[in-house]
Amino acid sequence: MNRLAKQIKGILFDLDGTLWFRGRVIEGANESLEWARGQGLEVKILTNVDTGTGDMIRERLVKGGLNVRPGEIYTPADAALTFVKQNPGKRFHFLVSRRLTTFFQPFSVADPPSDFVVVGNCRDNLSYDRINMAFRHLYEGAQLVALQKGKYLVRADGYHIDTGAFVTALEYASGQTARLLGKPEKGFFLGCLAEMGLAPEEVLIVGDSVTTDIEGAVSIGAAGILVKTGKYRPGDEETLAALPRWFEVIGSVKQLTQVIGHTG
Ligand SMILES: [Mg+2]
């Protein structure tokens, strides 16, 4: 068995393209999750979906057939909650989805001044007045924080403008650069590890993206496994400037058990 595999106490699975793709479970995803749990490994599923906390978006995945347990999904909204708790006494203004607006209500102020403006996917909650209110908070001295900065995303009905475009509008108007909470920010992975109670050298990141998942593993000092599903394109692994301390490329999450080959 791989010497490095013995050190692994937890796995951070990327969601989109690794366990789940275009609204469906990737073959072998449930079996690999179950296998990891059965080995006593801590399991977390990371996603940049920023419309809800992990437990809010879990329902949709379970309905779609992915066997995810409560507390296993970690999103930028979960990172935002940690950020709020790390800044007691500070005032926050949120430009986020309706359900996250309700969720963060206890920490939120409507009118300026505030210390931080947190922006996430607000497609069900956006108006000129709302984005302008966020701008007014920034103009009066608040710092801009982004759940994530994606440019666009694809949903069942087609392409959608993503959070990054609204964050960029606010950056332009305020002259600020947003602090990022989601992937590929190192703090996103580290915040998740803090919830798991594990150190970077004890975890493996499994994902389909060299730029976020594998470079993320390199940046925190974790092991990395690239899967050839989702957004993977042949040769992606050759674009990496540095490799994780332990790195493998596999066809899909289905082959995970073969490369780890844990104590069983
Ligand atoms: Mg992915």
Short mmCIF file of C-alpha atoms and ligand atoms in Angstrom, two decimals:
data_model
loop_
_atom_site.label_atom_id
_atom_site.label_comp_id
_atom_site.label_asym_id
_atom_site.label_seq_id
_atom_site.Cartn_x
_atom_site.Cartn_y
_atom_site.Cartn_z
CA MET A 1 0.00 0.00 0.00
CA ASN A 2 1.04 3.57 -0.68
CA ARG A 3 2.95 4.97 2.29
CA LEU A 4 1.25 8.37 1.89
CA ALA A 5 -2.21 6.79 1.81
CA LYS A 6 -1.69 5.67 5.40
CA GLN A 7 -1.49 9.30 6.55
CA ILE A 8 -4.85 10.16 5.04
CA LYS A 9 -7.62 10.74 7.59
CA GLY A 10 -10.05 12.66 5.45
CA ILE A 11 -11.11 13.35 1.88
CA LEU A 12 -12.32 16.63 0.42
CA PHE A 13 -14.40 15.78 -2.61
CA ASP A 14 -15.15 18.43 -5.19
CA LEU A 15 -18.86 18.26 -6.05
CA ASP A 16 -19.37 19.51 -9.59
CA GLY A 17 -17.66 17.36 -12.20
CA THR A 18 -16.38 14.90 -9.61
CA LEU A 19 -19.43 13.44 -7.82
CA TRP A 20 -22.17 15.23 -9.73
CA PHE A 21 -22.44 16.48 -13.31
CA ARG A 22 -25.28 18.22 -15.14
CA GLY A 23 -27.84 17.31 -12.51
CA ARG A 24 -26.84 13.65 -12.22
CA VAL A 25 -24.73 11.49 -9.98
CA ILE A 26 -21.42 10.41 -11.56
CA GLU A 27 -21.14 6.64 -11.67
CA GLY A 28 -19.40 5.26 -8.60
CA ALA A 29 -19.77 8.47 -6.56
CA ASN A 30 -22.08 7.01 -3.91
CA GLU A 31 -19.99 3.85 -3.63
CA SER A 32 -16.78 5.86 -3.14
CA LEU A 33 -18.39 8.08 -0.50
CA GLU A 34 -19.70 5.03 1.32
CA TRP A 35 -16.34 3.30 1.07
CA ALA A 36 -14.53 6.34 2.51
CA ARG A 37 -16.96 6.60 5.43
CA GLY A 38 -16.60 2.86 6.01
CA GLN A 39 -12.82 3.29 6.26
CA GLY A 40 -13.38 5.80 9.06
CA LEU A 41 -12.24 8.69 6.85
CA GLU A 42 -13.76 12.14 7.40
CA VAL A 43 -15.71 13.14 4.32
CA LYS A 44 -16.45 16.68 3.12
CA ILE A 45 -17.86 17.77 -0.20
CA LEU A 46 -16.76 21.16 -1.42
CA THR A 47 -18.68 23.32 -3.83
CA ASN A 48 -18.61 26.94 -4.90
CA VAL A 49 -22.42 26.96 -5.17
CA ASP A 50 -23.23 30.14 -3.27
CA THR A 51 -27.02 30.18 -3.09
CA GLY A 52 -27.13 28.40 0.26
CA THR A 53 -25.27 26.68 3.07
CA GLY A 54 -24.23 23.06 2.57
CA ASP A 55 -27.29 21.73 4.33
CA MET A 56 -29.56 24.01 2.23
CA ILE A 57 -28.25 22.66 -1.07
CA ARG A 58 -28.03 19.07 0.24
CA GLU A 59 -31.75 18.49 -0.28
CA ARG A 60 -31.47 18.96 -4.06
CA LEU A 61 -28.54 16.54 -4.28
CA VAL A 62 -30.23 13.87 -2.18
CA LYS A 63 -33.31 14.19 -4.39
CA GLY A 64 -31.04 13.67 -7.39
CA GLY A 65 -29.68 10.45 -5.86
CA LEU A 66 -26.40 11.55 -4.25
CA ASN A 67 -26.20 10.08 -0.76
CA VAL A 68 -24.85 13.05 1.15
CA ARG A 69 -25.18 13.22 4.91
CA PRO A 70 -26.05 16.35 6.90
CA GLY A 71 -22.95 18.43 7.61
CA GLU A 72 -20.92 16.90 4.78
CA ILE A 73 -21.24 19.75 2.27
CA TYR A 74 -19.18 22.90 2.64
CA THR A 75 -20.03 25.99 0.59
CA PRO A 76 -18.79 29.61 0.55
CA ALA A 77 -21.88 30.46 2.66
CA ASP A 78 -20.55 28.12 5.36
CA ALA A 79 -17.20 29.91 5.06
CA ALA A 80 -19.08 33.23 5.42
CA LEU A 81 -20.69 32.07 8.65
CA THR A 82 -17.22 31.23 10.01
CA PHE A 83 -16.00 34.65 8.84
CA VAL A 84 -18.89 36.36 10.66
CA LYS A 85 -18.14 34.42 13.86
CA GLN A 86 -14.45 35.31 13.59
CA ASN A 87 -15.40 39.00 13.55
CA PRO A 88 -17.61 39.51 16.60
CA GLY A 89 -18.97 43.01 17.03
CA LYS A 90 -18.52 43.87 13.34
CA ARG A 91 -21.47 44.93 11.23
CA PHE A 92 -22.33 43.06 8.04
CA HIS A 93 -24.49 43.89 5.07
CA PHE A 94 -25.49 41.02 2.76
CA LEU A 95 -26.35 40.99 -0.93
CA VAL A 96 -27.14 37.27 -1.27
CA SER A 97 -29.97 34.88 -2.14
CA ARG A 98 -33.29 35.20 -0.32
CA ARG A 99 -32.73 32.20 1.90
CA LEU A 100 -29.21 33.32 2.80
CA THR A 101 -30.54 36.81 3.53
CA THR A 102 -32.86 35.21 6.09
CA PHE A 103 -30.07 32.95 7.39
CA PHE A 104 -27.68 35.88 7.97
CA GLN A 105 -30.40 38.21 9.27
CA PRO A 106 -29.15 38.06 12.92
CA PHE A 107 -25.76 39.46 11.83
CA SER A 108 -27.04 41.91 9.27
CA VAL A 109 -27.60 45.68 9.11
CA ALA A 110 -29.77 47.26 6.43
CA ASP A 111 -28.36 50.79 6.32
CA PRO A 112 -24.77 52.06 6.29
CA PRO A 113 -22.38 52.20 7.97
CA SER A 114 -21.11 48.63 8.22
CA ASP A 115 -17.74 46.89 8.27
CA PHE A 116 -18.25 44.26 5.57
CA VAL A 117 -20.48 43.84 2.53
CA VAL A 118 -20.85 40.17 1.61
CA VAL A 119 -21.94 39.43 -1.97
CA GLY A 120 -23.14 36.07 -3.25
CA ASN A 121 -25.50 34.70 -5.85
CA CYS A 122 -28.53 36.98 -5.56
CA ARG A 123 -30.43 36.15 -8.73
CA ASP A 124 -33.71 35.74 -6.81
CA ASN A 125 -33.09 38.89 -4.84
CA LEU A 126 -31.48 41.45 -7.12
CA SER A 127 -32.62 44.96 -7.97
CA TYR A 128 -30.97 48.28 -8.73
CA ASP A 129 -31.81 49.48 -5.22
CA ARG A 130 -30.22 46.46 -3.59
CA ILE A 131 -26.95 46.59 -5.50
CA ASN A 132 -26.84 50.34 -5.00
CA MET A 133 -27.37 49.89 -1.25
CA ALA A 134 -24.38 47.53 -1.23
CA PHE A 135 -22.41 50.24 -3.03
CA ARG A 136 -23.44 52.85 -0.44
CA HIS A 137 -22.12 50.64 2.35
CA LEU A 138 -18.82 50.33 0.49
CA TYR A 139 -18.70 54.06 -0.18
CA GLU A 140 -19.08 54.66 3.55
CA GLY A 141 -16.10 52.45 4.34
CA ALA A 142 -17.23 48.82 4.40
CA GLN A 143 -14.92 46.16 2.92
CA LEU A 144 -16.12 44.05 0.02
CA VAL A 145 -16.27 40.27 0.52
CA ALA A 146 -17.27 37.81 -2.25
CA LEU A 147 -18.65 34.32 -1.71
CA GLN A 148 -17.13 33.43 -5.09
CA LYS A 149 -16.22 35.17 -8.35
CA GLY A 150 -17.47 32.91 -11.12
CA LYS A 151 -18.21 34.69 -14.42
CA TYR A 152 -21.10 32.55 -15.60
CA LEU A 153 -22.71 29.20 -14.98
CA VAL A 154 -24.94 26.74 -16.80
CA ARG A 155 -28.30 25.65 -15.45
CA ALA A 156 -30.94 23.40 -16.95
CA ASP A 157 -32.43 26.36 -18.87
CA GLY A 158 -29.11 27.66 -20.23
CA TYR A 159 -26.32 30.10 -19.34
CA HIS A 160 -26.53 32.53 -16.41
CA ILE A 161 -24.43 35.48 -15.34
CA ASP A 162 -22.67 34.54 -12.08
CA THR A 163 -21.75 36.26 -8.82
CA GLY A 164 -18.35 37.47 -10.07
CA ALA A 165 -19.97 39.85 -12.53
CA PHE A 166 -21.86 41.66 -9.72
CA VAL A 167 -18.82 41.61 -7.47
CA THR A 168 -16.81 43.18 -10.29
CA ALA A 169 -19.43 45.92 -10.74
CA LEU A 170 -19.07 46.76 -7.03
CA GLU A 171 -15.26 46.59 -7.24
CA TYR A 172 -15.32 49.00 -10.16
CA ALA A 173 -17.64 51.49 -8.47
CA SER A 174 -15.91 51.35 -5.08
CA GLY A 175 -12.29 51.03 -6.24
CA GLN A 176 -11.87 47.99 -3.97
CA THR A 177 -10.76 44.44 -4.65
CA ALA A 178 -13.04 41.90 -3.00
CA ARG A 179 -11.78 39.46 -0.46
CA LEU A 180 -12.73 35.98 -1.69
CA LEU A 181 -14.22 33.31 0.58
CA GLY A 182 -14.83 30.43 -1.89
CA LYS A 183 -12.59 28.39 -4.16
CA PRO A 184 -9.79 28.79 -5.21
CA GLU A 185 -9.00 30.75 -2.04
CA LYS A 186 -6.70 28.82 0.29
CA GLY A 187 -8.80 29.89 3.27
CA PHE A 188 -11.80 28.01 1.85
CA PHE A 189 -9.97 24.68 2.05
CA LEU A 190 -8.43 25.54 5.43
CA GLY A 191 -11.83 26.56 6.87
CA CYS A 192 -13.24 23.21 5.81
CA LEU A 193 -10.27 21.39 7.38
CA ALA A 194 -10.87 23.31 10.60
CA GLU A 195 -14.43 21.93 10.66
CA MET A 196 -13.03 18.43 10.13
CA GLY A 197 -10.37 18.91 12.79
CA LEU A 198 -7.64 17.75 10.38
CA ALA A 199 -4.31 19.12 9.20
CA PRO A 200 -3.58 19.59 5.45
CA GLU A 201 -1.13 16.67 5.36
CA GLU A 202 -3.91 14.38 6.60
CA VAL A 203 -6.25 15.04 3.69
CA LEU A 204 -6.68 14.26 0.06
CA ILE A 205 -8.46 16.60 -2.36
CA VAL A 206 -10.29 14.86 -5.20
CA GLY A 207 -11.44 17.03 -8.08
CA ASP A 208 -11.79 17.58 -11.82
CA SER A 209 -10.15 21.00 -12.00
CA VAL A 210 -6.39 21.47 -12.05
CA THR A 211 -6.70 25.19 -11.39
CA THR A 212 -8.95 25.02 -8.35
CA ASP A 213 -8.82 21.54 -6.84
CA ILE A 214 -5.26 20.44 -7.56
CA GLU A 215 -3.63 23.87 -7.23
CA GLY A 216 -5.67 24.17 -4.02
CA ALA A 217 -4.10 20.94 -2.77
CA VAL A 218 -0.64 22.28 -3.67
CA SER A 219 -1.30 25.60 -1.92
CA ILE A 220 -2.27 24.03 1.41
CA GLY A 221 0.08 21.04 1.27
CA ALA A 222 -2.56 18.34 0.84
CA ALA A 223 -2.49 15.32 -1.47
CA GLY A 224 -4.45 15.59 -4.73
CA ILE A 225 -6.24 13.27 -7.09
CA LEU A 226 -7.42 14.52 -10.47
CA VAL A 227 -10.42 12.79 -12.02
CA LYS A 228 -10.97 12.75 -15.79
CA THR A 229 -14.67 13.62 -15.55
CA GLY A 230 -16.52 16.96 -15.52
CA LYS A 231 -14.42 19.81 -16.89
CA TYR A 232 -11.24 17.70 -17.27
CA ARG A 233 -9.56 17.97 -20.67
CA PRO A 234 -6.71 15.66 -21.81
CA GLY A 235 -3.34 17.13 -20.84
CA ASP A 236 -4.71 19.32 -18.02
CA GLU A 237 -2.28 17.73 -15.56
CA GLU A 238 0.68 18.85 -17.72
CA THR A 239 -0.24 22.51 -17.11
CA LEU A 240 0.47 22.24 -13.38
CA ALA A 241 3.48 24.31 -12.30
CA ALA A 242 3.84 22.27 -9.11
CA LEU A 243 2.42 18.93 -8.06
CA PRO A 244 0.78 18.01 -4.76
CA ARG A 245 2.93 15.99 -2.36
CA TRP A 246 1.04 12.92 -3.52
CA PHE A 247 -0.65 13.16 -6.90
CA GLU A 248 -2.58 10.69 -9.03
CA VAL A 249 -4.77 10.98 -12.11
CA ILE A 250 -7.69 8.55 -12.35
CA GLY A 251 -10.52 8.00 -14.81
CA SER A 252 -13.28 8.83 -12.35
CA VAL A 253 -14.16 8.81 -8.68
CA LYS A 254 -15.07 5.15 -9.19
CA GLN A 255 -11.35 4.24 -9.20
CA LEU A 256 -10.62 6.03 -5.94
CA THR A 257 -10.58 2.91 -3.79
CA GLN A 258 -7.95 1.35 -6.05
CA VAL A 259 -5.47 4.21 -5.64
CA ILE A 260 -5.92 4.68 -1.94
CA GLY A 261 -6.21 1.00 -1.09
CA HIS A 262 -6.68 1.76 2.57
CA THR A 263 -6.31 -0.65 5.44
CA GLY A 264 -9.84 -1.99 5.04
MG MG B 1 -15.32 20.56 -10.19
#
